[in-house]
Short mmCIF file of C-alpha atoms in Angstrom, two decimals:
data_model
loop_
_atom_site.label_atom_id
_atom_site.label_comp_id
_atom_site.label_asym_id
_atom_site.label_seq_id
_atom_site.Cartn_x
_atom_site.Cartn_y
_atom_site.Cartn_z
CA UNK A 1 119.26 58.68 95.37
CA UNK A 2 122.31 59.94 97.27
CA UNK A 3 125.61 58.10 96.67
CA UNK A 4 126.26 55.14 98.95
CA UNK A 5 128.04 56.60 102.00
CA UNK A 6 131.50 55.51 103.05
CA UNK A 7 133.40 56.30 106.22
CA UNK A 8 136.37 55.26 108.35
CA UNK A 9 136.75 54.55 112.06
CA UNK A 10 140.30 55.72 112.56
CA UNK A 11 142.31 53.36 110.38
CA UNK A 12 139.47 50.81 110.21
CA UNK A 13 137.49 50.84 106.96
CA UNK A 14 134.07 49.15 107.24
CA UNK A 15 132.87 47.30 104.16
CA UNK A 16 129.95 49.73 103.89
CA UNK A 17 127.98 52.18 106.00
CA UNK A 18 125.38 49.80 107.41
CA UNK A 19 126.23 48.42 110.84
CA UNK A 20 124.68 45.66 112.93
CA UNK A 21 123.93 46.99 116.42
CA UNK A 22 125.14 45.35 119.61
CA UNK A 23 122.16 43.56 121.18
CA UNK A 24 122.44 41.60 124.40
CA UNK A 25 121.42 38.01 123.88
CA UNK A 26 121.10 38.57 120.13
CA UNK A 27 124.38 39.45 118.42
CA UNK A 28 126.29 36.36 119.43
CA UNK A 29 129.30 35.52 117.31
CA UNK A 30 127.32 33.06 115.17
CA UNK A 31 124.72 35.66 114.25
CA UNK A 32 127.43 38.24 113.58
CA UNK A 33 129.32 35.91 111.27
CA UNK A 34 126.18 35.28 109.24
CA UNK A 35 125.24 38.98 109.06
CA UNK A 36 128.76 39.93 108.00
CA UNK A 37 128.78 37.26 105.31
CA UNK A 38 125.45 38.55 104.02
CA UNK A 39 126.70 42.10 103.63
CA UNK A 40 126.65 44.02 106.92
CA UNK A 41 129.41 46.61 106.81
CA UNK A 42 130.41 46.08 110.43
CA UNK A 43 129.02 43.90 113.23
CA UNK A 44 129.26 44.62 116.96
CA UNK A 45 129.36 42.14 119.81
CA UNK A 46 126.82 41.82 122.54
CA UNK A 47 127.38 44.21 125.43
CA UNK A 48 130.17 42.77 127.60
CA UNK A 49 130.58 43.72 131.26
CA UNK A 50 134.06 45.18 131.60
CA UNK A 51 134.93 43.79 135.03
CA UNK A 52 133.75 40.30 134.08
CA UNK A 53 135.80 40.29 130.88
CA UNK A 54 138.87 41.58 132.69
CA UNK A 55 138.56 38.80 135.27
CA UNK A 56 138.10 36.05 132.66
CA UNK A 57 134.43 35.29 133.31
CA UNK A 58 133.28 32.55 130.92
CA UNK A 59 130.03 34.23 129.88
CA UNK A 60 131.79 37.53 129.19
CA UNK A 61 134.38 35.72 127.12
CA UNK A 62 131.66 34.10 124.99
CA UNK A 63 129.93 37.44 124.49
CA UNK A 64 133.19 38.97 123.30
CA UNK A 65 133.99 36.09 120.95
CA UNK A 66 134.97 37.17 117.45
CA UNK A 67 136.22 34.03 115.74
CA UNK A 68 135.69 34.20 111.99
CA UNK A 69 134.90 37.93 111.88
CA UNK A 70 137.31 40.06 109.87
CA UNK A 71 136.75 43.33 111.72
CA UNK A 72 135.94 42.39 115.29
CA UNK A 73 134.18 45.05 117.39
CA UNK A 74 133.65 44.48 121.12
CA UNK A 75 131.23 46.62 123.07
CA UNK A 76 132.12 47.13 126.73
CA UNK A 77 129.90 48.36 129.56
CA UNK A 78 130.84 49.57 133.00
CA UNK A 79 131.33 52.57 135.25
CA UNK A 80 134.89 52.07 136.52
CA UNK A 81 137.62 53.55 134.30
CA UNK A 82 140.23 51.05 135.50
CA UNK A 83 138.08 48.03 134.67
CA UNK A 84 137.14 49.53 131.31
CA UNK A 85 140.79 50.03 130.47
CA UNK A 86 141.74 46.51 131.52
CA UNK A 87 138.82 44.94 129.64
CA UNK A 88 139.72 46.87 126.51
CA UNK A 89 143.26 45.47 126.70
CA UNK A 90 141.87 41.94 127.08
CA UNK A 91 139.53 42.40 124.12
CA UNK A 92 142.27 43.77 121.88
CA UNK A 93 144.61 41.00 122.96
CA UNK A 94 141.94 38.54 121.80
CA UNK A 95 141.68 40.19 118.39
CA UNK A 96 139.33 43.16 118.68
CA UNK A 97 139.86 45.79 115.99
CA UNK A 98 137.56 48.38 117.61
CA UNK A 99 136.31 48.94 121.17
CA UNK A 100 132.83 50.41 121.59
CA UNK A 101 131.62 51.86 124.91
CA UNK A 102 127.99 51.38 125.91
CA UNK A 103 126.35 54.55 127.20
CA UNK A 104 122.88 53.78 125.94
CA UNK A 105 121.56 50.50 127.36
CA UNK A 106 118.25 51.25 129.13
CA UNK A 107 117.91 47.91 130.95
CA UNK A 108 117.12 48.26 134.65
CA UNK A 109 119.91 45.89 135.69
CA UNK A 110 122.53 47.90 133.77
CA UNK A 111 121.19 51.31 134.79
CA UNK A 112 120.86 50.11 138.38
CA UNK A 113 124.58 49.41 138.33
CA UNK A 114 125.14 52.98 137.11
CA UNK A 115 126.27 51.85 133.67
CA UNK A 116 124.73 52.10 130.21
CA UNK A 117 122.38 55.06 129.86
CA UNK A 118 122.82 55.98 133.53
CA UNK A 119 126.08 57.58 132.38
CA UNK A 120 123.99 60.17 130.55
CA UNK A 121 123.34 61.64 134.00
CA UNK A 122 127.05 61.85 134.86
CA UNK A 123 128.96 63.20 131.88
CA UNK A 124 132.16 63.71 133.84
CA UNK A 125 132.30 60.01 134.69
CA UNK A 126 131.36 59.14 131.12
CA UNK A 127 134.27 61.19 129.83
CA UNK A 128 136.68 59.57 132.30
CA UNK A 129 135.61 56.15 131.01
CA UNK A 130 136.28 57.24 127.44
CA UNK A 131 139.65 58.75 128.28
CA UNK A 132 140.79 55.65 130.19
CA UNK A 133 139.75 53.32 127.37
CA UNK A 134 141.39 55.42 124.66
CA UNK A 135 144.61 55.57 126.67
CA UNK A 136 144.62 51.80 127.23
CA UNK A 137 144.55 50.59 123.63
CA UNK A 138 145.85 51.55 120.21
CA UNK A 139 142.74 50.52 118.26
CA UNK A 140 139.88 52.99 117.66
CA UNK A 141 137.44 53.55 120.52
CA UNK A 142 133.83 54.46 119.75
CA UNK A 143 130.84 55.41 121.91
CA UNK A 144 127.17 54.44 121.61
CA UNK A 145 124.63 56.59 123.44
CA UNK A 146 121.03 57.73 123.51
CA UNK A 147 119.83 61.31 123.09
CA UNK A 148 119.73 61.79 126.85
CA UNK A 149 118.17 60.52 130.04
CA UNK A 150 114.81 62.13 129.32
CA UNK A 151 113.32 64.91 127.22
CA UNK A 152 114.55 67.50 129.70
CA UNK A 153 118.17 66.39 129.51
CA UNK A 154 119.25 65.95 125.89
CA UNK A 155 123.00 65.62 126.44
CA UNK A 156 124.12 63.66 123.36
CA UNK A 157 125.57 66.70 121.56
CA UNK A 158 127.69 67.68 124.57
CA UNK A 159 128.77 64.13 125.36
CA UNK A 160 129.68 63.46 121.73
CA UNK A 161 131.80 66.61 121.57
CA UNK A 162 133.59 65.70 124.76
CA UNK A 163 134.08 62.14 123.54
CA UNK A 164 135.72 63.44 120.37
CA UNK A 165 137.99 65.67 122.45
CA UNK A 166 139.13 62.61 124.42
CA UNK A 167 140.02 60.71 121.26
CA UNK A 168 136.85 58.78 120.38
CA UNK A 169 136.87 57.78 116.72
CA UNK A 170 133.09 57.51 116.14
CA UNK A 171 129.80 58.14 117.91
CA UNK A 172 126.53 56.24 117.50
CA UNK A 173 123.27 57.79 118.70
CA UNK A 174 120.00 55.96 119.21
CA UNK A 175 117.25 58.48 118.57
CA UNK A 176 115.44 57.96 121.88
CA UNK A 177 115.98 58.95 125.50
CA UNK A 178 116.37 56.38 128.23
CA UNK A 179 112.96 57.36 129.58
CA UNK A 180 111.38 56.28 126.30
CA UNK A 181 112.93 52.79 126.44
CA UNK A 182 111.68 51.50 123.05
CA UNK A 183 108.34 53.33 123.01
CA UNK A 184 107.26 55.65 120.23
CA UNK A 185 109.49 56.28 117.25
CA UNK A 186 113.19 57.05 117.15
CA UNK A 187 113.75 60.74 116.39
CA UNK A 188 116.25 60.73 113.56
CA UNK A 189 116.14 64.52 113.18
CA UNK A 190 117.18 65.00 116.82
CA UNK A 191 120.47 63.26 116.04
CA UNK A 192 121.44 66.13 113.73
CA UNK A 193 122.34 68.28 116.76
CA UNK A 194 125.16 65.81 117.39
CA UNK A 195 126.34 66.10 113.79
CA UNK A 196 126.70 69.83 114.30
CA UNK A 197 129.07 69.34 117.24
CA UNK A 198 131.50 66.70 115.94
CA UNK A 199 133.73 66.05 112.95
CA UNK A 200 134.27 62.32 113.58
CA UNK A 201 131.88 59.82 111.97
CA UNK A 202 128.33 59.76 113.30
CA UNK A 203 126.05 56.73 113.12
CA UNK A 204 122.25 56.96 113.45
CA UNK A 205 120.41 54.12 115.19
CA UNK A 206 116.76 53.30 115.83
CA UNK A 207 113.75 51.89 113.97
CA UNK A 208 115.25 51.24 110.55
CA UNK A 209 113.18 48.27 109.36
CA UNK A 210 112.82 48.94 105.61
CA UNK A 211 115.59 49.40 103.07
CA UNK A 212 113.94 52.36 101.38
CA UNK A 213 113.86 54.36 104.62
CA UNK A 214 117.64 54.41 105.00
CA UNK A 215 118.22 57.52 102.83
CA UNK A 216 115.67 59.46 104.91
CA UNK A 217 117.42 58.36 108.10
CA UNK A 218 120.76 59.58 106.79
CA UNK A 219 119.28 62.82 105.53
CA UNK A 220 117.37 63.65 108.71
CA UNK A 221 120.25 62.82 111.05
CA UNK A 222 123.18 64.04 108.98
CA UNK A 223 124.88 60.77 109.88
CA UNK A 224 127.61 59.01 107.94
CA UNK A 225 126.14 55.55 108.50
CA UNK A 226 123.15 53.72 109.90
CA UNK A 227 122.97 51.02 112.54
CA UNK A 228 120.30 48.32 112.57
CA UNK A 229 119.20 46.57 115.74
CA UNK A 230 115.77 44.98 116.13
CA UNK A 231 115.18 45.18 112.38
CA UNK A 232 117.78 42.44 111.95
CA UNK A 233 116.28 40.02 114.47
CA UNK A 234 115.44 36.89 112.50
CA UNK A 235 116.72 38.67 109.39
CA UNK A 236 120.53 38.52 109.35
CA UNK A 237 120.43 39.46 105.66
CA UNK A 238 118.72 42.81 106.33
CA UNK A 239 121.81 45.00 106.99
CA UNK A 240 123.29 43.74 103.74
CA UNK A 241 120.04 44.46 101.92
CA UNK A 242 120.08 48.04 103.24
CA UNK A 243 123.68 48.46 102.10
CA UNK A 244 122.76 47.19 98.64
CA UNK A 245 119.82 49.60 98.47
CA UNK A 246 122.04 52.54 99.40
CA UNK A 247 124.40 51.52 96.61
CA UNK A 248 121.86 51.21 93.79
CA UNK A 249 118.37 52.12 94.99
CA UNK A 250 116.96 48.65 94.32
CA UNK A 251 114.84 46.86 96.92
CA UNK A 252 115.60 43.18 96.66
CA UNK A 253 113.20 40.39 97.66
CA UNK A 254 113.89 38.60 100.91
CA UNK A 255 115.81 35.33 100.58
CA UNK A 256 113.73 32.32 99.63
CA UNK A 257 112.16 30.23 102.37
CA UNK A 258 114.70 27.50 101.68
CA UNK A 259 117.56 29.94 102.19
CA UNK A 260 115.96 31.34 105.33
CA UNK A 261 115.53 27.82 106.69
CA UNK A 262 119.21 27.08 106.06
CA UNK A 263 120.24 30.30 107.83
CA UNK A 264 118.03 29.53 110.83
CA UNK A 265 119.50 26.03 111.09
CA UNK A 266 123.05 27.37 110.71
CA UNK A 267 122.51 29.83 113.53
CA UNK A 268 120.84 27.22 115.74
CA UNK A 269 123.54 24.62 115.27
CA UNK A 270 126.22 27.27 115.80
CA UNK A 271 124.65 28.24 119.13
CA UNK A 272 124.64 24.61 120.25
CA UNK A 273 128.35 24.49 119.52
CA UNK A 274 129.02 27.84 121.21
CA UNK A 275 127.07 27.31 124.42
CA UNK A 276 126.74 23.53 124.59
CA UNK A 277 123.55 21.67 123.72
CA UNK A 278 121.60 22.21 126.94
CA UNK A 279 122.23 25.93 127.23
CA UNK A 280 122.20 26.45 123.48
CA UNK A 281 118.67 25.04 123.11
CA UNK A 282 117.34 27.62 125.57
CA UNK A 283 119.42 30.47 124.22
CA UNK A 284 118.30 29.88 120.63
CA UNK A 285 114.54 29.79 121.14
CA UNK A 286 113.94 33.48 120.63
CA UNK A 287 116.04 33.39 117.46
CA UNK A 288 113.94 30.57 116.03
CA UNK A 289 110.79 32.55 116.81
CA UNK A 290 112.12 35.62 115.02
CA UNK A 291 113.23 33.50 112.07
CA UNK A 292 109.76 32.03 111.71
CA UNK A 293 108.20 35.49 111.93
CA UNK A 294 110.45 36.66 109.09
CA UNK A 295 109.60 33.55 107.07
CA UNK A 296 105.89 34.19 107.60
CA UNK A 297 106.31 37.71 106.26
CA UNK A 298 108.06 36.31 103.18
CA UNK A 299 105.32 33.71 102.69
CA UNK A 300 102.56 36.24 103.18
CA UNK A 301 100.90 33.94 105.71
CA UNK A 302 100.88 33.62 109.50
CA UNK A 303 103.48 31.38 111.05
CA UNK A 304 101.85 27.98 111.70
CA UNK A 305 100.91 28.18 115.37
CA UNK A 306 101.31 24.52 116.32
CA UNK A 307 104.65 24.05 114.58
CA UNK A 308 105.98 27.34 115.93
CA UNK A 309 104.94 26.45 119.49
CA UNK A 310 106.57 23.05 119.13
CA UNK A 311 109.77 24.68 117.88
CA UNK A 312 109.96 27.11 120.79
CA UNK A 313 109.18 24.57 123.52
CA UNK A 314 111.09 21.54 122.22
CA UNK A 315 113.19 20.04 125.01
CA UNK A 316 115.95 18.83 122.70
CA UNK A 317 117.79 20.17 119.68
CA UNK A 318 116.58 17.32 117.51
CA UNK A 319 112.94 17.98 118.37
CA UNK A 320 113.36 21.72 117.79
CA UNK A 321 114.89 21.22 114.34
CA UNK A 322 112.19 18.75 113.35
CA UNK A 323 109.48 21.20 114.39
CA UNK A 324 111.30 24.02 112.62
CA UNK A 325 111.33 22.01 109.40
CA UNK A 326 107.58 21.36 109.74
CA UNK A 327 106.96 25.07 110.17
CA UNK A 328 108.97 26.00 107.08
CA UNK A 329 107.32 23.23 105.06
CA UNK A 330 103.88 24.52 106.00
CA UNK A 331 104.85 28.10 105.15
CA UNK A 332 106.19 26.99 101.78
CA UNK A 333 102.92 25.16 101.11
CA UNK A 334 100.88 28.26 102.07
CA UNK A 335 103.06 30.53 99.91
CA UNK A 336 102.52 28.24 96.90
CA UNK A 337 98.77 27.89 97.41
#
């Protein structure tokens, strides 16, 4: 077992080397607070459109919310250096300790606007975005990217080197191209080519879903830290569990069903407060589904179909919570049988 890795992002010292990835519609401030409390070394906001944040759009402001998070990281997306610079200033003024730049999102809407992973096809523009953001704020600026646009254009090593030259403090690489979307497996070994080009911290991202695989991810990629995305959906404790494993090599059992139920309710009620009850009910449905999937794995039994369906289609918060309780009660009964 290799020693638990440690690293710094400029003057910012994460609690450990396991990061929660920015995920649109997933890493809201409530989820991030819970994950940080449960041991994630650093948590990153949902992707925030730079122009919208700079012009005080309400949705962008909520996405960039960091209340209650000690080290607040805001991820910005865009293709205009001026808007990126202005949004970075707004985020820092609201308490951000680190600004991350999205150059990896594969979503059609983002790519169609020439942001996210579309920037992997225009490295000169990508570098101008980095330079403008670094110049605008005094906090560390980091960059998250994919390996390249497709297998014929693996540009992450070059872009990472140029990002470092412009003052970026850390680079995160998802081990897929944009063309792959989320198909196949992330190529951790391909990230090593980035390690060979930069001296700043490198974070490896993609397909880490089991604690005991983290050392292999670090070894293959040469990275200083790992970032967990989909593996944390419904499992806000998972980044902390990975960090604990890297520290002592012990795989811990998942939290009890009672603890998982309390976490799911905490997240749900927090979303109602964040978005308002009507919007919050809709926004939280996918989270409740993921939470029940995680609980079913813990129980070693399928999630009860009727109770799960009732949870995800409930028209009110009260009905959703009642159905959620029925689902957890049934899972507890099955686990004890």
